[in-house]
Short mmCIF file of C-alpha atoms in Angstrom, two decimals:
data_model
loop_
_atom_site.label_atom_id
_atom_site.label_comp_id
_atom_site.label_asym_id
_atom_site.label_seq_id
_atom_site.Cartn_x
_atom_site.Cartn_y
_atom_site.Cartn_z
CA MET A 1 60.61 22.41 120.07
CA SER A 2 59.50 19.14 121.57
CA GLU A 3 61.29 15.91 120.68
CA SER A 4 58.24 14.55 118.84
CA LYS A 5 58.10 17.59 116.54
CA VAL A 6 61.75 17.44 115.47
CA SER A 7 62.04 16.21 111.91
CA ARG A 8 64.23 13.21 111.16
CA MET A 9 65.80 15.43 108.50
CA SER A 10 66.95 18.15 110.87
CA ILE A 11 69.86 18.71 113.18
CA SER A 12 69.90 20.81 116.32
CA LYS A 13 71.80 24.04 116.64
CA GLU A 14 73.78 22.44 119.47
CA GLN A 15 74.85 19.56 117.19
CA LEU A 16 75.98 22.06 114.56
CA GLU A 17 77.91 24.12 117.08
CA GLN A 18 79.56 20.99 118.48
CA SER A 19 80.52 19.79 114.98
CA PHE A 20 82.11 23.10 114.04
CA GLN A 21 83.48 24.06 117.42
CA GLY A 22 86.36 26.50 117.18
CA LYS A 23 85.78 27.34 113.52
CA SER A 24 85.07 30.90 112.44
CA TYR A 25 83.96 29.70 109.02
CA VAL A 26 82.45 26.44 107.85
CA ASP A 27 83.56 25.20 104.45
CA LEU A 28 81.00 23.50 102.25
CA LYS A 29 83.07 20.32 102.32
CA ASP A 30 82.78 20.33 106.14
CA LEU A 31 79.03 19.82 105.81
CA VAL A 32 79.39 16.57 103.85
CA PRO A 33 80.42 14.30 106.76
CA LEU A 34 77.82 15.95 108.98
CA ILE A 35 75.05 15.19 106.48
CA GLU A 36 76.30 11.66 105.86
CA GLU A 37 76.61 10.80 109.55
CA ASN A 38 73.34 12.35 110.70
CA PHE A 39 71.03 11.62 107.80
CA GLY A 40 72.48 8.50 106.18
CA PHE A 41 72.99 10.00 102.71
CA ASN A 42 76.03 9.65 100.47
CA VAL A 43 76.91 13.19 99.50
CA THR A 44 79.14 14.38 96.69
CA LEU A 45 79.69 17.98 95.75
CA GLN A 46 79.67 18.99 92.13
CA ARG A 47 79.34 22.34 90.42
CA LYS A 48 76.02 22.87 88.65
CA ASP A 49 77.71 23.49 85.30
CA GLU A 50 79.69 20.21 85.35
CA ARG A 51 78.45 16.99 83.79
CA PRO A 52 77.52 14.46 86.43
CA THR A 53 79.97 11.67 87.01
CA PHE A 54 78.67 8.35 88.21
CA THR A 55 80.49 5.77 90.25
CA ASP A 56 80.97 2.32 88.76
CA GLU A 57 78.37 1.00 91.21
CA GLN A 58 75.83 3.64 90.09
CA LYS A 59 76.49 2.79 86.44
CA LYS A 60 75.99 -0.93 87.12
CA ARG A 61 72.70 -0.31 88.93
CA MET A 62 71.39 1.97 86.18
CA THR A 63 72.40 -0.51 83.49
CA SER A 64 70.67 -3.32 85.35
CA VAL A 65 67.45 -1.30 85.75
CA ILE A 66 67.45 -0.20 82.09
CA PHE A 67 68.02 -3.67 80.68
CA LYS A 68 65.31 -5.22 82.85
CA ASP A 69 62.72 -2.82 81.42
CA GLU A 70 60.47 -4.65 78.95
CA GLY A 71 60.07 -1.52 76.81
CA VAL A 72 63.82 -1.14 76.40
CA LEU A 73 64.26 -4.83 75.60
CA SER A 74 61.50 -4.72 73.01
CA GLN A 75 63.07 -1.65 71.34
CA LEU A 76 66.44 -3.40 71.22
CA GLN A 77 64.88 -6.51 69.71
CA LEU A 78 63.14 -4.38 67.07
CA ALA A 79 66.40 -2.53 66.34
CA GLN A 80 68.20 -5.87 66.00
CA LYS A 81 65.52 -7.15 63.60
CA ASP A 82 65.66 -3.93 61.56
CA ARG A 83 69.45 -4.09 61.38
CA LYS A 84 69.29 -7.65 60.03
CA GLU A 85 66.93 -6.32 57.35
CA GLY A 86 69.38 -3.54 56.47
CA ILE A 87 67.75 -0.68 58.38
CA SER A 88 69.99 1.01 60.94
CA THR A 89 67.76 2.67 63.54
CA TYR A 90 70.13 2.64 66.49
CA SER A 91 73.61 3.52 65.30
CA ASP A 92 75.75 3.43 62.20
CA SER A 93 78.41 1.61 64.20
CA GLU A 94 78.07 -2.17 64.05
CA GLU A 95 80.52 -2.55 66.94
CA GLU A 96 78.64 -0.11 69.17
CA PHE A 97 75.31 -1.81 68.49
CA ALA A 98 76.79 -5.29 69.09
CA GLN A 99 78.25 -4.09 72.41
CA LEU A 100 74.85 -2.72 73.48
CA LEU A 101 73.13 -6.02 72.66
CA LYS A 102 75.83 -7.96 74.52
CA GLU A 103 75.37 -5.79 77.63
CA ALA A 104 71.60 -6.19 77.46
CA GLN A 105 71.86 -9.99 77.17
CA ASN A 106 74.26 -10.13 80.12
CA GLU A 107 71.68 -8.34 82.28
CA ILE A 108 68.75 -10.59 81.40
#
């Protein structure tokens, strides 16, 4: 295969053999550094049946994206208005709702 036809998302057989030289078997965890070094991805392994766990940085980024969305902000404002009028549309927990509003205001 010519150099121009090699995908940026592929690795040569020679690179694989060099990475796993002397090993009869390659563990799944051995592939992680290879993928990260050659393709620039952060890789974590997790069983399909487990709930995903997010890093603190991922949680912060998701929170920031969510609370910058005009639709989300408008729903929160409506929920806050409804709550003041005695209609609980978000949660029965005053503390939980107050915490959500506080987080949203910190992101704006």
